[in-house]
CSV table of C-alpha atoms in Angstrom, one decimal:
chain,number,residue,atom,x,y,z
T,30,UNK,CA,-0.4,1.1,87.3
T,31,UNK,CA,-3.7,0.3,87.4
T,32,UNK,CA,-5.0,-0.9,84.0
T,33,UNK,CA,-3.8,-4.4,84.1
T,34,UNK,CA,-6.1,-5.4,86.6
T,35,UNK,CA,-9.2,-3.2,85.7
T,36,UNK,CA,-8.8,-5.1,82.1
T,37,UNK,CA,-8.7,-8.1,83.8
T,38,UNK,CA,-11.7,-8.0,85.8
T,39,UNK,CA,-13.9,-6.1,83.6
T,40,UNK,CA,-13.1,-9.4,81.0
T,41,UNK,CA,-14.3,-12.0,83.2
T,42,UNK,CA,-17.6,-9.9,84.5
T,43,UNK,CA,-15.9,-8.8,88.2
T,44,UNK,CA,-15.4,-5.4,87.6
T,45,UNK,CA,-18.2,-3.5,89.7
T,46,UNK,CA,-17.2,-0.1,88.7
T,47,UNK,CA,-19.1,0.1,85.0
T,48,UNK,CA,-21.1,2.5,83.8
T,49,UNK,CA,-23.4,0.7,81.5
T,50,UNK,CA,-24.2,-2.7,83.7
T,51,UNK,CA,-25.1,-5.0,80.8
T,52,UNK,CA,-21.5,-4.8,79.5
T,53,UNK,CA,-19.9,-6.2,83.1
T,54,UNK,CA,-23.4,-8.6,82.7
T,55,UNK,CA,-22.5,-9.5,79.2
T,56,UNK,CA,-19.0,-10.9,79.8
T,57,UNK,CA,-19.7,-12.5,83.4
T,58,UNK,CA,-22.4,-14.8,80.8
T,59,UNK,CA,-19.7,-15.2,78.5
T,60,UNK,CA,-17.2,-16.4,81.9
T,61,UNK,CA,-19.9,-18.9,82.9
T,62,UNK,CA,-20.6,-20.2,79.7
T,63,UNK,CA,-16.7,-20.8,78.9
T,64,UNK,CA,-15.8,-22.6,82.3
T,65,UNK,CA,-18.8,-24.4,82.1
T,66,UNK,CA,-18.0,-25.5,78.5
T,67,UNK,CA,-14.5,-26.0,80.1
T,68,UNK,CA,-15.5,-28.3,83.1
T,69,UNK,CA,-18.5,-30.1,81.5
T,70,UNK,CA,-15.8,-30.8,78.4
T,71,UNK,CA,-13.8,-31.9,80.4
T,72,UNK,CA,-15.6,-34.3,82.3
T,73,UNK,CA,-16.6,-35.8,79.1
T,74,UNK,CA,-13.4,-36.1,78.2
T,75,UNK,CA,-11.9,-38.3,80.8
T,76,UNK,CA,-15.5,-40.5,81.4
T,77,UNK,CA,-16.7,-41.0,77.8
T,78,UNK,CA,-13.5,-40.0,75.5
T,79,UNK,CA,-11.2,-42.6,76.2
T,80,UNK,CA,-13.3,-45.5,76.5
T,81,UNK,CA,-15.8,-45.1,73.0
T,82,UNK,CA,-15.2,-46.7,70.3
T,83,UNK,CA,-12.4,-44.5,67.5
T,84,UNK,CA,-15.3,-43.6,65.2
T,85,UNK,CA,-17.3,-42.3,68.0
T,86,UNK,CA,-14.6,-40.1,69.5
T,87,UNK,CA,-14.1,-39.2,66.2
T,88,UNK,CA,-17.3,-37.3,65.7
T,89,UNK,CA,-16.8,-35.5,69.0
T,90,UNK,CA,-13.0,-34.7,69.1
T,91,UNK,CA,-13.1,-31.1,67.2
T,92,UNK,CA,-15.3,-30.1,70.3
T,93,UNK,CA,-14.6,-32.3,72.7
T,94,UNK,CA,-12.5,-35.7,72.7
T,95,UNK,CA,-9.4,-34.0,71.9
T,96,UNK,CA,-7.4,-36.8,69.8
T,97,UNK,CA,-8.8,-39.3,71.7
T,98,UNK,CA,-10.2,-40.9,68.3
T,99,UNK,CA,-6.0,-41.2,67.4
T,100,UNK,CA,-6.0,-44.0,69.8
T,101,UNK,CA,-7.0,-46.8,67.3
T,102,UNK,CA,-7.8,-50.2,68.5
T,103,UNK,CA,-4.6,-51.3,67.9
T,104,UNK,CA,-3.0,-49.0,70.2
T,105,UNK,CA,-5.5,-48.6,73.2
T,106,UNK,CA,-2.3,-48.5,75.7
T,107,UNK,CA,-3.0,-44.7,74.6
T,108,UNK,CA,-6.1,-44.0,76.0
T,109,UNK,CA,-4.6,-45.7,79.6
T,110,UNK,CA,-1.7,-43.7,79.6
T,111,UNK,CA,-4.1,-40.6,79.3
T,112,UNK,CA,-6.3,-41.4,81.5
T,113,UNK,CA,-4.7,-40.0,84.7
T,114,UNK,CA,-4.0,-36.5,82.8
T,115,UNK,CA,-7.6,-36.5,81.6
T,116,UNK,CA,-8.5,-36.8,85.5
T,117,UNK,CA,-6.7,-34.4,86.4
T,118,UNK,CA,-7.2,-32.0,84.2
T,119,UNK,CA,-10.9,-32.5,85.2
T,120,UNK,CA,-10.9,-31.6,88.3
T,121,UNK,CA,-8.3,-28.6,87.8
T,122,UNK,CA,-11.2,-27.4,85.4
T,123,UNK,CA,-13.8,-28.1,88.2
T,124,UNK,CA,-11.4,-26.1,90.9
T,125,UNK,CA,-11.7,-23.2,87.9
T,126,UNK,CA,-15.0,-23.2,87.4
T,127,UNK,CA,-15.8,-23.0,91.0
T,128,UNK,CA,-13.3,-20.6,92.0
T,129,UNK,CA,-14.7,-17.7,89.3
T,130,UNK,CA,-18.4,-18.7,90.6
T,131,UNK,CA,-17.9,-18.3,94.1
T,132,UNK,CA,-15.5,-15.3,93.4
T,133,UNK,CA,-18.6,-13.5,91.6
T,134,UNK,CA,-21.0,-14.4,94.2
T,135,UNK,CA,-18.7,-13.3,96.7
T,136,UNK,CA,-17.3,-10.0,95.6
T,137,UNK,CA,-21.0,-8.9,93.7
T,138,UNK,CA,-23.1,-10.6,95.9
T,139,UNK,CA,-22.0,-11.4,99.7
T,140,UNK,CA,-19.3,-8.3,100.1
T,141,UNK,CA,-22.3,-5.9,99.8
T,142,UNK,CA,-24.1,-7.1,102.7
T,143,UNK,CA,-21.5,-7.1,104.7
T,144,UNK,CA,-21.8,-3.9,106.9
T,145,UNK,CA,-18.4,-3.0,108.0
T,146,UNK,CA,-16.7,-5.1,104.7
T,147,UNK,CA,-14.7,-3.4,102.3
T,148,UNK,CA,-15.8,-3.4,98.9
T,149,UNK,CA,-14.2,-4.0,96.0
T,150,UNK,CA,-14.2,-0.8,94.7
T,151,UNK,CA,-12.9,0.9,97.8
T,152,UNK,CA,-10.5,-1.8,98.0
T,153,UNK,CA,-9.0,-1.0,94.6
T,154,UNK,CA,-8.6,2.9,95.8
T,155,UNK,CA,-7.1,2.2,98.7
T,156,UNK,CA,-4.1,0.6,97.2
T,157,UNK,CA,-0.6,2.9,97.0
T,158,UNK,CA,1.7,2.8,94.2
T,159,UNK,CA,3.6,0.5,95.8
T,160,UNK,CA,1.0,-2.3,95.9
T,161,UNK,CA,0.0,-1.6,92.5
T,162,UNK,CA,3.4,-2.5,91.5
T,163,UNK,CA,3.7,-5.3,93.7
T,164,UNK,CA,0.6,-7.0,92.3
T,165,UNK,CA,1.5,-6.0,88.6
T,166,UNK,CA,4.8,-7.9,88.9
T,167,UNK,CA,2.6,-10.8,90.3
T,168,UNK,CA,0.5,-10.5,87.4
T,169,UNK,CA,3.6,-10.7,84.8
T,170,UNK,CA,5.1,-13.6,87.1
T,171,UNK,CA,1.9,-16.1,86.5
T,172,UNK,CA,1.8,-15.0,83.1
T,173,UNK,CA,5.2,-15.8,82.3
T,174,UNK,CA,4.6,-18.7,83.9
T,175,UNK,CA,1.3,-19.7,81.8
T,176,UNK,CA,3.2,-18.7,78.8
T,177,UNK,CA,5.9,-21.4,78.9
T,178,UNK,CA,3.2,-24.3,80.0
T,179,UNK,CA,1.4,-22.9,76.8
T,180,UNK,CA,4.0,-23.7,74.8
T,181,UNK,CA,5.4,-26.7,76.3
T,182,UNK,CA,1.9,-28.1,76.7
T,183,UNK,CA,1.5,-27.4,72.9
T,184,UNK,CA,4.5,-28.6,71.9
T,185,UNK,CA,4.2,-32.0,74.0
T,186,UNK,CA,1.2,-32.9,73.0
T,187,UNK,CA,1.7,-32.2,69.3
T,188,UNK,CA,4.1,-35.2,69.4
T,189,UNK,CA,1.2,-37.8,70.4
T,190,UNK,CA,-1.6,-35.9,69.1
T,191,UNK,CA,-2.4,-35.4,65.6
T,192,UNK,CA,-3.0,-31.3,65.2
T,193,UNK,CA,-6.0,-31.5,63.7
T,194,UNK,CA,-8.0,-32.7,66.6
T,195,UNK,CA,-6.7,-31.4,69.4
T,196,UNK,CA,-5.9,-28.1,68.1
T,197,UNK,CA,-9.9,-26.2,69.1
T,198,UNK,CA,-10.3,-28.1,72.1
T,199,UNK,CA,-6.9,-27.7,73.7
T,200,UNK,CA,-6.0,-24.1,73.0
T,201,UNK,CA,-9.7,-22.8,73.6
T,202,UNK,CA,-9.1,-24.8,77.3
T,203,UNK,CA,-5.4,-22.8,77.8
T,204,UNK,CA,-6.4,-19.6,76.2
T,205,UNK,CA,-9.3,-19.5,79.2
T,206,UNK,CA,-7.7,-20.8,82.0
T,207,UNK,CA,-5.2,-17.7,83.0
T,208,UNK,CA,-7.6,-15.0,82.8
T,209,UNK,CA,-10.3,-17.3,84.6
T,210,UNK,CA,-8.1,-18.9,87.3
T,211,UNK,CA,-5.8,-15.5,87.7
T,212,UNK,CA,-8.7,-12.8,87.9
T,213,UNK,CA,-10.0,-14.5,91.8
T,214,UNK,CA,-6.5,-14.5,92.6
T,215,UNK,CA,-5.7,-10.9,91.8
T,216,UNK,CA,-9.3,-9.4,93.1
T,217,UNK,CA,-8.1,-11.6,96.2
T,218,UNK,CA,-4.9,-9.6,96.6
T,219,UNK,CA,-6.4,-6.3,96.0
T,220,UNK,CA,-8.6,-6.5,99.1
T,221,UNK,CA,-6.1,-8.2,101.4
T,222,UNK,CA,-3.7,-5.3,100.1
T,223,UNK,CA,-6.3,-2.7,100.9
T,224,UNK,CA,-7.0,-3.9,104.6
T,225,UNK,CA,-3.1,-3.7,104.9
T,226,UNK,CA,-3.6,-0.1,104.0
T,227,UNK,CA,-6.3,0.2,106.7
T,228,UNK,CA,-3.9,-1.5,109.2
T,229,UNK,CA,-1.2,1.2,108.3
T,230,UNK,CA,-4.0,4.2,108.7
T,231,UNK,CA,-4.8,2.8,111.8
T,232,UNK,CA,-1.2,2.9,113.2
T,233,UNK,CA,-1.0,6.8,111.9
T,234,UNK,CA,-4.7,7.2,113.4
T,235,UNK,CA,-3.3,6.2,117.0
T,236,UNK,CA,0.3,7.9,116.6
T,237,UNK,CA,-1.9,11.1,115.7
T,238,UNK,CA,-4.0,10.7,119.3
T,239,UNK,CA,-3.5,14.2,121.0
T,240,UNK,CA,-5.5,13.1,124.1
T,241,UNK,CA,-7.9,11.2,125.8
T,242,UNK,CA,-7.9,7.6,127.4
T,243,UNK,CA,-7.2,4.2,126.5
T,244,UNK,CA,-10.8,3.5,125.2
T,245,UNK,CA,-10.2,5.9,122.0
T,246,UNK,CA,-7.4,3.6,121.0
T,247,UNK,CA,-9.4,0.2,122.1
T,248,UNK,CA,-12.2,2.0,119.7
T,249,UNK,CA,-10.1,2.6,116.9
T,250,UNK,CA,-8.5,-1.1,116.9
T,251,UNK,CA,-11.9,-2.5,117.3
T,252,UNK,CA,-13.2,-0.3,114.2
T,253,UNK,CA,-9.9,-2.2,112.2
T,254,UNK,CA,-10.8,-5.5,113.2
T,255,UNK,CA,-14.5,-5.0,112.5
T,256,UNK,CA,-13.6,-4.0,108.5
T,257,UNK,CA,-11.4,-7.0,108.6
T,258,UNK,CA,-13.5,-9.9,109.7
T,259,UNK,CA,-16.4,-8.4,107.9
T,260,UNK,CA,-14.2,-8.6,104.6
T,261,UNK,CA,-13.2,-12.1,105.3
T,262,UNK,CA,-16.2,-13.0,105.7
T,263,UNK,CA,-17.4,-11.9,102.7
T,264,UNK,CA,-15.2,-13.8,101.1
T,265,UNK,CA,-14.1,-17.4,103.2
T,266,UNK,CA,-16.5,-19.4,100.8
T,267,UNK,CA,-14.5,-18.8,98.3
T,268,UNK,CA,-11.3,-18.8,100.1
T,269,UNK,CA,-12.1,-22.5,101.8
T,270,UNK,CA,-13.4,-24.3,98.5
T,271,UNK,CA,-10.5,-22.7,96.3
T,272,UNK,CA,-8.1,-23.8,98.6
T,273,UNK,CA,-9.3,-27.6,99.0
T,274,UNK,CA,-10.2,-27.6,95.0
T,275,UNK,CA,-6.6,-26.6,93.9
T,276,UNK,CA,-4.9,-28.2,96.5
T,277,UNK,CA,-6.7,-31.6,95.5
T,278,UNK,CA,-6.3,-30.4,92.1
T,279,UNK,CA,-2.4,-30.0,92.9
T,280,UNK,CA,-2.2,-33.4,94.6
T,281,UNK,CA,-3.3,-35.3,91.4
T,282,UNK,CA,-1.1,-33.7,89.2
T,283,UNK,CA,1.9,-34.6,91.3
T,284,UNK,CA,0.7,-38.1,91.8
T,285,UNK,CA,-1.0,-39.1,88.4
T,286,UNK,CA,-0.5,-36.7,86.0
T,287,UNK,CA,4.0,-37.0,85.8
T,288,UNK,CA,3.6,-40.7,85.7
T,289,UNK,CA,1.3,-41.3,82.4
T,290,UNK,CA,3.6,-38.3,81.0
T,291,UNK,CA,6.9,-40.4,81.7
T,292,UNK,CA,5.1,-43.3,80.5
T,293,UNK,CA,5.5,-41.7,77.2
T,294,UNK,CA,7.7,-42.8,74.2
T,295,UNK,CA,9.9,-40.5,72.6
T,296,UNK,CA,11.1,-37.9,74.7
T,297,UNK,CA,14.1,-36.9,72.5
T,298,UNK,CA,14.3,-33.1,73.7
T,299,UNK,CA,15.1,-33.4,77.1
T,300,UNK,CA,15.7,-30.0,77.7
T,301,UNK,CA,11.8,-29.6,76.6
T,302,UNK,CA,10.9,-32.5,78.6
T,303,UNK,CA,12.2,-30.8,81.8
T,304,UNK,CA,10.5,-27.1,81.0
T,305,UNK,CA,6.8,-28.9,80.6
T,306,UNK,CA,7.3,-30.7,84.1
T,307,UNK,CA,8.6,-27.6,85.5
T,308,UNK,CA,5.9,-25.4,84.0
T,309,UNK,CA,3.3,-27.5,84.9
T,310,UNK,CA,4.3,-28.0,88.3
T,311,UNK,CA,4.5,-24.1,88.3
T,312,UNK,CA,0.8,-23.7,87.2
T,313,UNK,CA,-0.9,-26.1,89.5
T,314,UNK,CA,0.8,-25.0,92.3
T,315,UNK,CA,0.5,-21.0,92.3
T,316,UNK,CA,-3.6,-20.8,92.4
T,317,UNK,CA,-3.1,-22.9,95.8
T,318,UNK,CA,-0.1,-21.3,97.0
T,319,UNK,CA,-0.7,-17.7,96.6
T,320,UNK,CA,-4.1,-17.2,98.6
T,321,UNK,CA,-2.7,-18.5,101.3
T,322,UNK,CA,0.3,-16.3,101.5
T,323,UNK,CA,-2.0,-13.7,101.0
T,324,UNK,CA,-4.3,-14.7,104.0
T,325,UNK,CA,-0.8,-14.7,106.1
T,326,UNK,CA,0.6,-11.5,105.3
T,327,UNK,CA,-3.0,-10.1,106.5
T,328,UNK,CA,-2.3,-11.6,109.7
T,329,UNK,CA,1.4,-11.1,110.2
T,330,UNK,CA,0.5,-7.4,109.4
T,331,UNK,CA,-1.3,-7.3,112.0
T,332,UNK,CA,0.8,-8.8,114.3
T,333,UNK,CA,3.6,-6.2,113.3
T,334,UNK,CA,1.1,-3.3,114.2
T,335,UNK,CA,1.0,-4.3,117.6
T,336,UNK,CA,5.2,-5.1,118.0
T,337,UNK,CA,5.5,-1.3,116.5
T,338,UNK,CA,3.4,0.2,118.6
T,339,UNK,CA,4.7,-1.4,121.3
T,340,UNK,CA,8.1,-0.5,120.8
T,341,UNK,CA,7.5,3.2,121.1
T,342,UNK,CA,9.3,4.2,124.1
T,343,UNK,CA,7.3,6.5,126.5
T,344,UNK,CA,9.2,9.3,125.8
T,345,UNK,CA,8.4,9.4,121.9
T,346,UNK,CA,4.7,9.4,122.6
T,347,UNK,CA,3.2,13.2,122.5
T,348,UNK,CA,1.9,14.5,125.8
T,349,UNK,CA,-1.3,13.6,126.6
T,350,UNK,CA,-1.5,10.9,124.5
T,351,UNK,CA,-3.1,7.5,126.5
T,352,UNK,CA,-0.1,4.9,125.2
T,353,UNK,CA,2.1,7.2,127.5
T,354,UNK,CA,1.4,5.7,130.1
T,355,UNK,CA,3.1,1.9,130.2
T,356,UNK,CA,0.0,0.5,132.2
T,357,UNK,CA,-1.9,1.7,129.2
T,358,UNK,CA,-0.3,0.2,126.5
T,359,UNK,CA,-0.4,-3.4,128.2
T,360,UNK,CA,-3.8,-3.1,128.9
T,361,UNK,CA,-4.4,-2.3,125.0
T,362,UNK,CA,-2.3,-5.4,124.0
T,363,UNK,CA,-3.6,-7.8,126.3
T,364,UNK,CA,-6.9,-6.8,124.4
T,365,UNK,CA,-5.4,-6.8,120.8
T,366,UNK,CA,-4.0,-9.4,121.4
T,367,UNK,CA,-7.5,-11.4,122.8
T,368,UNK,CA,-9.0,-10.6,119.4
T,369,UNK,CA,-6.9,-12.6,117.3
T,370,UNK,CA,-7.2,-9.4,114.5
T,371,UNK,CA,-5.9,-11.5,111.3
T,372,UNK,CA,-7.3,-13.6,108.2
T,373,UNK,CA,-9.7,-15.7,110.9
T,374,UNK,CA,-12.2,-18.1,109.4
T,375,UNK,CA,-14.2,-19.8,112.6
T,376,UNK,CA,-11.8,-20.0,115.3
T,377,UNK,CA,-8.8,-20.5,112.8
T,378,UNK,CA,-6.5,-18.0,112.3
T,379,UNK,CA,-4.8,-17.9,108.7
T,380,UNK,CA,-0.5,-16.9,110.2
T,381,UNK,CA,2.3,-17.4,108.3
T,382,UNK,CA,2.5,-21.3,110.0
T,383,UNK,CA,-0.2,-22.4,108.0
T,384,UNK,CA,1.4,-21.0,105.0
T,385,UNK,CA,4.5,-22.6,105.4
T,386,UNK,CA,2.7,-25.9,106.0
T,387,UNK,CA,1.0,-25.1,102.4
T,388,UNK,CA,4.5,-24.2,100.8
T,389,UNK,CA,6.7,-27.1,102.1
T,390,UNK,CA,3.6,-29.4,101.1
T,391,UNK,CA,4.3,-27.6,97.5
T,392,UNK,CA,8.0,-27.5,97.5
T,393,UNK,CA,8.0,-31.7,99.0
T,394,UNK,CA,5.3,-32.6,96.0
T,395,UNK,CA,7.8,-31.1,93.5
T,396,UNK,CA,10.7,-32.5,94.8
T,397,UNK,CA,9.5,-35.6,95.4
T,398,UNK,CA,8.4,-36.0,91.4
T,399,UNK,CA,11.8,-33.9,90.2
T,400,UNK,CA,14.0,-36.4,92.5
């Protein structure tokens, strides 16, 4: 169950669980040096590319300038139809690049010095077999997804693009961009998963209260909500920036990137057509989308802790224990309650509103373009 995701994270560099420290080393170089080939390329791409003369692109487009040099001078409507996509496929790169950096200095670097923080590799045994399956299907889900805008991106752009000059650029680009974009998102979803496990082994903690008073259950919430603000803190830089990046990243697709594509000639297979916008739409909007229902389910866990405990009659409670007494509990929920125990960054707490907001700002950008 849990292979998938070691492999993943010990091939971009996160894994911290290595025994010889120059391998995980070895390929977090190799992760830096391929998005920042990726985002400087890119760059390049869209400000020098489109605009140099055909025999200057056409030194650079094996490595760079993907078939740019195919837009002779007699057809430079080309290059303006591709300009938009080259823009946004810049800044979906610089989204990437960012998202693995700050994941690396997050999980290696700012989760350590967190006191009461969970680690990654405690995260990843705290998990149950259920989780494991959860995020594995997650894992197949974005890869199935990548799969078909690998192909469909392929097999677009092979129509405009003559294959020997996109060919190393392009597929060196898509080959990267799962594990590289994915690997953040997954590391992300195995700590949020593991402080739900907390939350669940402090509801058996308090059920398993034989005695005492009302500040042995305060203490135990408190410990809770001490491993769960100290995690998110460690890692709300990378949560903030990879949210903007992608959902800026998301925006431009939706507004730029459709219209130079429907500006193209040609589109026989419609069938085809319709998969690549579908796919695409797919890809940029799940590395937005998914942290943030992530970051809700933290908090609406939490939330459902305290309705469960709650609704535990009097009766059911053991004698002895401090929740027995009615006065008792609402004294404890009145102070859970106060502490706003969630996915908080500042004074903002991540609930399942804010998602929403995220996914009908996803599902309207779609149906806008599809309508």
């Amino acid at each position: 169950m849990t292979a998938p995701f070691i492999l993943l994270t010990m091939l971009v560099g996160l894994w911290p669980v290595c025994r010889y420290k120059v391998f995980q080393k070895f390929f977090m170089v190799i992760g830096v040096a391929i998005n920042t080939y990726v985002f400087i390329g890119n760059i390049a791409v869209y400000r020098f590319c489109a605009v140099i003369t055909p025999n200057a692109a056409n030194e650079l487009s094996p490595f760079l300038c993907y078939g740019m040099m195919a837009f002779n001078e007699t057809s430079k409507q080309w290059a303006k139809i591709f300009r938009p996509v080259l823009f946004s496929r810049a800044l979906f790169s610089f989204a990437q690049f960012s998202g693995y950096i700050l994941i690396a200095h997050c999980i290696l670097g700012k989760l350590p010095k967190q006191k009461k923080a969970v680690p990654l590799k405690l995260a990843y045994n705290l998990l149950t077999r259920k989780q494991w399956i959860k995020l594995n299907f997650q894992i197949l889900l974005s890869f199935s997804i990548w799969i078909t805008f690998l192909v469909s991106d392929l097999r677009h752009a092979e129509k405009y693009i003559p294959k020997d000059h996109f060919v190393i650029w392009l597929k060196i680009e898509n080959l990267v961009v799962w594990f590289y974009v994915g690997a953040p998102l997954w590391i992300f979803a195995v700590m949020i998963s593991a402080l739900e496990s907390l939350i669940t082994a402090c509801i058996h903690e308090i059920k398993e209260l034989r005695e005492g008073d009302i500040n042995e259950v305060i203490s135990i919430y408190q410990e809770l909500c001490n491993h769960i603000f100290s995690t998110v803190r460690g890692l709300k830089f990378w949560f903030v920036i990879h949210w903007f990046a992608f959902g800026m990243a998301f925006i431009v697709d939706v507004a730029l990137g459709f219209k130079s594509v429907d500006s193209l000639p040609n589109q026989q297979n419609e069938f085809q057509f319709w998969v690549f916008h579908i796919a695409f739409l797919a890809f940029a909007l799940y590395p937005f989308l998914y942290p943030s229902i992530c970051a809700a389910s933290l908090t609406s866990k939490c939330g459902n802790m305290l309705e469960q405990l709650n609704f535990i009659s009097s009766t059911a409670w053991r004698p002895g224990h401090p929740l027995k007494i009615r006065s008792n509990m609402n004294e404890f929920l009145i102070f859970a309650n106060q502490t706003h125990c969630g996915f908080r960054i500042g004074r903002l707490t991540f609930n399942n509103g804010l998602a929403w907001i995220s996914i009908c700002f996803g599902i309207f950008g779609m149906v806008f373009k599809l309508l």
